Tab-separated table of C-alpha atoms in Angstrom:
chain	number	residue	atom	x	y	z
A	1	UNK	CA	80.367	97.905	77.206
A	2	UNK	CA	83.508	97.748	75.556
A	3	UNK	CA	85.851	95.662	76.981
A	4	UNK	CA	88.798	98.360	76.741
A	5	UNK	CA	86.030	100.653	79.031
A	6	UNK	CA	86.106	100.912	82.596
A	7	UNK	CA	83.633	102.901	84.492
A	8	UNK	CA	84.032	103.724	87.966
A	9	UNK	CA	80.967	105.360	90.185
A	10	UNK	CA	81.754	107.060	93.600
A	11	UNK	CA	79.753	107.161	96.628
A	12	UNK	CA	80.382	109.510	99.324
A	13	UNK	CA	80.607	108.574	103.084
A	14	UNK	CA	79.309	111.393	105.329
A	15	UNK	CA	80.230	109.561	108.402
A	16	UNK	CA	80.868	106.030	110.168
A	17	UNK	CA	79.299	104.807	113.170
A	18	UNK	CA	79.443	101.334	114.733
A	19	UNK	CA	76.266	99.136	114.715
A	20	UNK	CA	75.365	95.358	114.957
A	21	UNK	CA	74.990	95.338	111.183
A	22	UNK	CA	76.500	96.462	107.985
A	23	UNK	CA	74.607	99.318	106.262
A	24	UNK	CA	75.242	102.410	104.123
A	25	UNK	CA	72.404	104.617	103.466
A	26	UNK	CA	72.329	107.840	102.302
A	27	UNK	CA	76.180	108.199	102.613
A	28	UNK	CA	76.186	106.944	106.346
A	29	UNK	CA	78.288	103.976	106.654
A	30	UNK	CA	77.664	101.530	109.901
A	31	UNK	CA	80.137	98.665	110.462
A	32	UNK	CA	80.101	96.259	113.268
A	33	UNK	CA	82.987	96.261	115.962
A	34	UNK	CA	84.346	92.963	116.023
A	35	UNK	CA	84.918	90.204	113.154
A	36	UNK	CA	82.521	87.365	112.830
A	37	UNK	CA	84.987	84.670	112.587
A	38	UNK	CA	87.186	83.033	115.173
A	39	UNK	CA	91.072	84.269	115.816
A	40	UNK	CA	93.626	81.788	114.496
A	41	UNK	CA	96.081	80.528	117.422
A	42	UNK	CA	98.581	82.961	116.838
A	43	UNK	CA	95.784	86.104	117.487
A	44	UNK	CA	95.571	87.846	120.498
A	45	UNK	CA	92.789	90.016	119.252
A	46	UNK	CA	91.678	91.911	116.357
A	47	UNK	CA	90.120	95.717	117.143
A	48	UNK	CA	88.109	97.736	114.667
A	49	UNK	CA	88.570	101.498	115.373
A	50	UNK	CA	87.134	104.270	113.594
A	51	UNK	CA	89.110	107.787	113.091
A	52	UNK	CA	87.082	110.667	112.291
A	53	UNK	CA	89.060	113.293	110.166
A	54	UNK	CA	91.053	115.911	111.854
A	55	UNK	CA	91.001	113.641	114.565
A	56	UNK	CA	94.884	112.282	114.005
A	57	UNK	CA	96.291	112.860	117.743
A	58	UNK	CA	96.091	108.741	118.176
A	59	UNK	CA	98.187	106.115	118.239
A	60	UNK	CA	98.815	103.344	115.818
A	61	UNK	CA	100.708	100.433	115.310
A	62	UNK	CA	102.495	100.369	112.199
A	63	UNK	CA	100.625	100.575	108.915
A	64	UNK	CA	100.540	97.806	106.741
A	65	UNK	CA	98.031	98.704	104.130
A	66	UNK	CA	96.297	101.745	102.953
A	67	UNK	CA	93.247	99.998	100.692
A	68	UNK	CA	90.139	101.652	99.049
A	69	UNK	CA	86.601	100.616	99.434
A	70	UNK	CA	85.448	99.387	96.114
A	71	UNK	CA	83.822	96.166	94.255
A	72	UNK	CA	83.139	94.927	90.995
A	73	UNK	CA	79.342	95.213	89.484
A	74	UNK	CA	79.571	94.240	86.019
A	75	UNK	CA	82.730	92.840	83.929
A	76	UNK	CA	86.217	91.782	85.569
A	77	UNK	CA	88.978	93.909	86.977
A	78	UNK	CA	89.730	96.178	84.249
A	79	UNK	CA	86.358	96.695	82.759
A	80	UNK	CA	82.740	97.009	83.225
A	81	UNK	CA	81.651	99.088	86.013
A	82	UNK	CA	83.215	99.662	89.918
A	83	UNK	CA	81.264	101.055	92.665
A	84	UNK	CA	83.913	102.659	95.214
A	85	UNK	CA	83.473	104.552	98.458
A	86	UNK	CA	85.037	108.170	99.010
A	87	UNK	CA	85.674	109.832	101.943
A	88	UNK	CA	86.986	106.433	103.624
A	89	UNK	CA	89.527	104.132	103.481
A	90	UNK	CA	90.702	100.938	105.438
A	91	UNK	CA	93.839	100.536	106.912
A	92	UNK	CA	95.737	97.119	108.039
A	93	UNK	CA	97.695	97.909	111.464
A	94	UNK	CA	99.808	95.482	113.725
A	95	UNK	CA	101.906	94.377	116.270
A	96	UNK	CA	102.172	91.686	118.973
A	97	UNK	CA	101.496	92.076	122.748
A	98	UNK	CA	105.053	93.059	123.906
A	99	UNK	CA	105.227	95.974	121.298
A	100	UNK	CA	106.897	94.057	118.377
A	101	UNK	CA	105.541	95.807	115.123
A	102	UNK	CA	104.691	93.460	112.300
A	103	UNK	CA	106.710	95.557	109.718
A	104	UNK	CA	109.246	96.182	112.193
A	105	UNK	CA	111.555	97.072	109.257
A	106	UNK	CA	110.401	100.812	108.452
A	107	UNK	CA	107.644	100.545	110.916
A	108	UNK	CA	105.071	103.524	110.980
A	109	UNK	CA	103.683	103.049	114.595
A	110	UNK	CA	103.672	106.103	116.748
A	111	UNK	CA	101.260	109.165	116.666
A	112	UNK	CA	99.046	108.794	113.582
A	113	UNK	CA	99.562	112.592	112.629
A	114	UNK	CA	103.143	112.006	112.343
A	115	UNK	CA	103.025	108.611	110.436
A	116	UNK	CA	100.739	109.452	107.731
A	117	UNK	CA	101.076	111.825	104.991
A	118	UNK	CA	97.267	112.864	103.832
A	119	UNK	CA	96.115	113.569	100.123
A	120	UNK	CA	98.660	111.759	98.398
A	121	UNK	CA	97.955	109.143	96.074
A	122	UNK	CA	96.709	106.193	97.838
A	123	UNK	CA	96.391	107.835	100.987
A	124	UNK	CA	93.275	109.534	102.732
A	125	UNK	CA	92.520	113.103	102.129
A	126	UNK	CA	92.351	115.375	105.061
A	127	UNK	CA	88.584	115.071	105.031
A	128	UNK	CA	88.307	111.227	104.788
A	129	UNK	CA	87.344	108.751	107.576
A	130	UNK	CA	89.914	105.970	108.420
A	131	UNK	CA	88.552	102.536	109.245
A	132	UNK	CA	91.782	100.927	111.578
A	133	UNK	CA	91.956	96.972	111.143
A	134	UNK	CA	94.340	96.430	114.211
A	135	UNK	CA	95.769	92.827	114.466
A	136	UNK	CA	97.561	92.106	117.814
A	137	UNK	CA	99.433	88.748	117.966
A	138	UNK	CA	100.788	86.458	120.764
A	139	UNK	CA	104.237	86.243	121.338
A	140	UNK	CA	106.924	84.553	119.535
A	141	UNK	CA	104.652	84.260	116.649
A	142	UNK	CA	105.903	82.805	113.488
A	143	UNK	CA	106.046	85.815	111.083
A	144	UNK	CA	105.939	83.891	107.528
A	145	UNK	CA	104.131	84.476	104.358
A	146	UNK	CA	101.031	82.427	106.014
A	147	UNK	CA	100.498	84.616	108.630
A	148	UNK	CA	100.790	87.622	106.337
A	149	UNK	CA	98.351	86.257	103.905
A	150	UNK	CA	95.818	85.062	106.970
A	151	UNK	CA	95.769	89.036	108.167
A	152	UNK	CA	95.099	90.344	104.656
A	153	UNK	CA	92.749	87.620	104.108
A	154	UNK	CA	90.730	88.515	107.555
A	155	UNK	CA	90.775	92.108	106.808
A	156	UNK	CA	89.293	91.303	103.239
A	157	UNK	CA	86.539	89.011	104.752
A	158	UNK	CA	85.519	91.846	106.934
A	159	UNK	CA	85.431	94.545	103.796
A	160	UNK	CA	83.285	92.282	101.974
A	161	UNK	CA	79.927	92.587	103.237
A	162	UNK	CA	80.731	96.749	102.792
A	163	UNK	CA	81.440	95.548	98.952
A	164	UNK	CA	78.299	93.368	98.643
A	165	UNK	CA	76.009	96.547	100.036
A	166	UNK	CA	77.930	98.465	97.276
A	167	UNK	CA	77.477	96.287	94.568
A	168	UNK	CA	73.233	96.559	95.181
A	169	UNK	CA	73.216	100.551	95.013
A	170	UNK	CA	71.604	101.854	91.642
A	171	UNK	CA	74.258	103.322	90.067
A	172	UNK	CA	72.097	106.228	89.269
A	173	UNK	CA	72.553	107.644	92.732
A	174	UNK	CA	76.509	107.781	92.282
A	175	UNK	CA	77.802	111.216	93.502
A	176	UNK	CA	80.676	111.215	90.649
A	177	UNK	CA	81.221	108.962	87.662
A	178	UNK	CA	84.152	108.697	85.862
A	179	UNK	CA	84.632	106.618	82.561
A	180	UNK	CA	88.189	105.472	81.149
A	181	UNK	CA	89.205	103.782	77.814
A	182	UNK	CA	92.084	101.841	77.141
A	183	UNK	CA	93.006	103.819	73.840
A	184	UNK	CA	95.142	103.292	70.793
A	185	UNK	CA	96.964	105.519	68.950
A	186	UNK	CA	98.295	104.351	65.569
A	187	UNK	CA	101.637	105.423	64.511
A	188	UNK	CA	102.477	107.323	67.666
A	189	UNK	CA	105.083	106.151	70.154
A	190	UNK	CA	104.319	102.741	72.478
A	191	UNK	CA	104.782	104.092	75.868
A	192	UNK	CA	105.238	101.275	78.457
A	193	UNK	CA	105.723	101.719	82.386
A	194	UNK	CA	107.367	99.454	84.244
A	195	UNK	CA	106.432	98.872	88.009
A	196	UNK	CA	108.702	97.075	90.363
A	197	UNK	CA	106.983	94.781	92.981
A	198	UNK	CA	107.931	93.055	95.853
A	199	UNK	CA	108.094	89.118	95.554
A	200	UNK	CA	110.603	87.713	98.273
A	201	UNK	CA	108.232	86.329	100.874
A	202	UNK	CA	106.471	87.131	103.808
A	203	UNK	CA	104.908	90.517	103.501
A	204	UNK	CA	107.167	91.278	100.660
A	205	UNK	CA	104.174	89.865	98.277
A	206	UNK	CA	101.659	90.925	95.444
A	207	UNK	CA	98.536	89.410	94.285
A	208	UNK	CA	97.415	90.112	91.081
A	209	UNK	CA	93.662	90.291	89.432
A	210	UNK	CA	91.739	89.250	92.588
A	211	UNK	CA	87.894	89.221	92.050
A	212	UNK	CA	87.451	92.485	93.801
A	213	UNK	CA	89.585	95.745	93.461
A	214	UNK	CA	92.519	95.567	95.544
A	215	UNK	CA	90.872	92.308	96.985
A	216	UNK	CA	92.194	88.923	97.995
A	217	UNK	CA	89.772	86.283	96.866
A	218	UNK	CA	91.566	84.160	93.982
A	219	UNK	CA	94.281	86.565	93.410
A	220	UNK	CA	97.504	85.284	92.129
A	221	UNK	CA	100.861	85.643	94.629
A	222	UNK	CA	103.734	87.025	92.249
A	223	UNK	CA	105.896	84.530	94.166
A	224	UNK	CA	103.779	81.553	92.449
A	225	UNK	CA	104.218	83.020	89.313
A	226	UNK	CA	108.153	82.870	90.008
A	227	UNK	CA	108.188	86.815	89.648
A	228	UNK	CA	107.652	86.762	86.097
A	229	UNK	CA	106.808	89.761	84.204
A	230	UNK	CA	103.000	90.618	83.680
A	231	UNK	CA	101.489	92.928	81.370
A	232	UNK	CA	98.640	95.160	82.763
A	233	UNK	CA	96.325	97.645	80.909
A	234	UNK	CA	95.971	100.918	82.350
A	235	UNK	CA	92.185	100.249	83.154
A	236	UNK	CA	93.351	96.909	84.974
A	237	UNK	CA	96.203	98.765	86.953
A	238	UNK	CA	93.699	101.387	87.492
A	239	UNK	CA	90.603	99.009	88.625
A	240	UNK	CA	92.873	97.670	91.487
A	241	UNK	CA	94.664	94.439	89.665
A	242	UNK	CA	97.215	94.421	91.958
A	243	UNK	CA	97.024	93.779	95.942
A	244	UNK	CA	100.120	94.822	97.835
A	245	UNK	CA	101.221	93.304	101.120
A	246	UNK	CA	103.719	95.621	102.088
């Protein structure tokens, strides 16, 4: 397969339930109700919730991230083969025990149906399941870059076993397959899309080129790159080369 070609194979999620182990069989996803690692000192608890389609009359803490569940099977970000789940999204939310929201400036806490816009680019559709990774911190926490990175890393570690299962599924059983090529058109106008990303610190950070689509491991912070411009191919962007933390 050409390095300029990205093939994304999608597997539909029919339902999600809690179980003691991660499983994905015939569209049925099972996930544990707790995380397997011990909590850092600033953390009071982490709660995993499953929100079913059309059951949005539930309270939520501020939504820090909406993440697709995808994994690299062959190649690196932007080429090769990616497996992804459709019908399910992963959301990171959080507050402290006094009710202070972790993204207090522009917080989206409240009734979920009033705080999320469905069917948009990067948001769940009305028939999708949502897995909530809800972080509750102790009072007087220090909201700095390290804390935000820790929250997102713990969430990423919770997701990784699902990705590992996806890696092992035979691609011929995918419900959908999409192939994208970085095409060149000599003699035509050259088009560049400029995307401005946050790099001020704390939750205003973006990781580039993680090992997994929209992942954390081995991603490079735009802050550590001194907010220097980075050139991405369309397929790298499409495949999750940027992990936003704001």
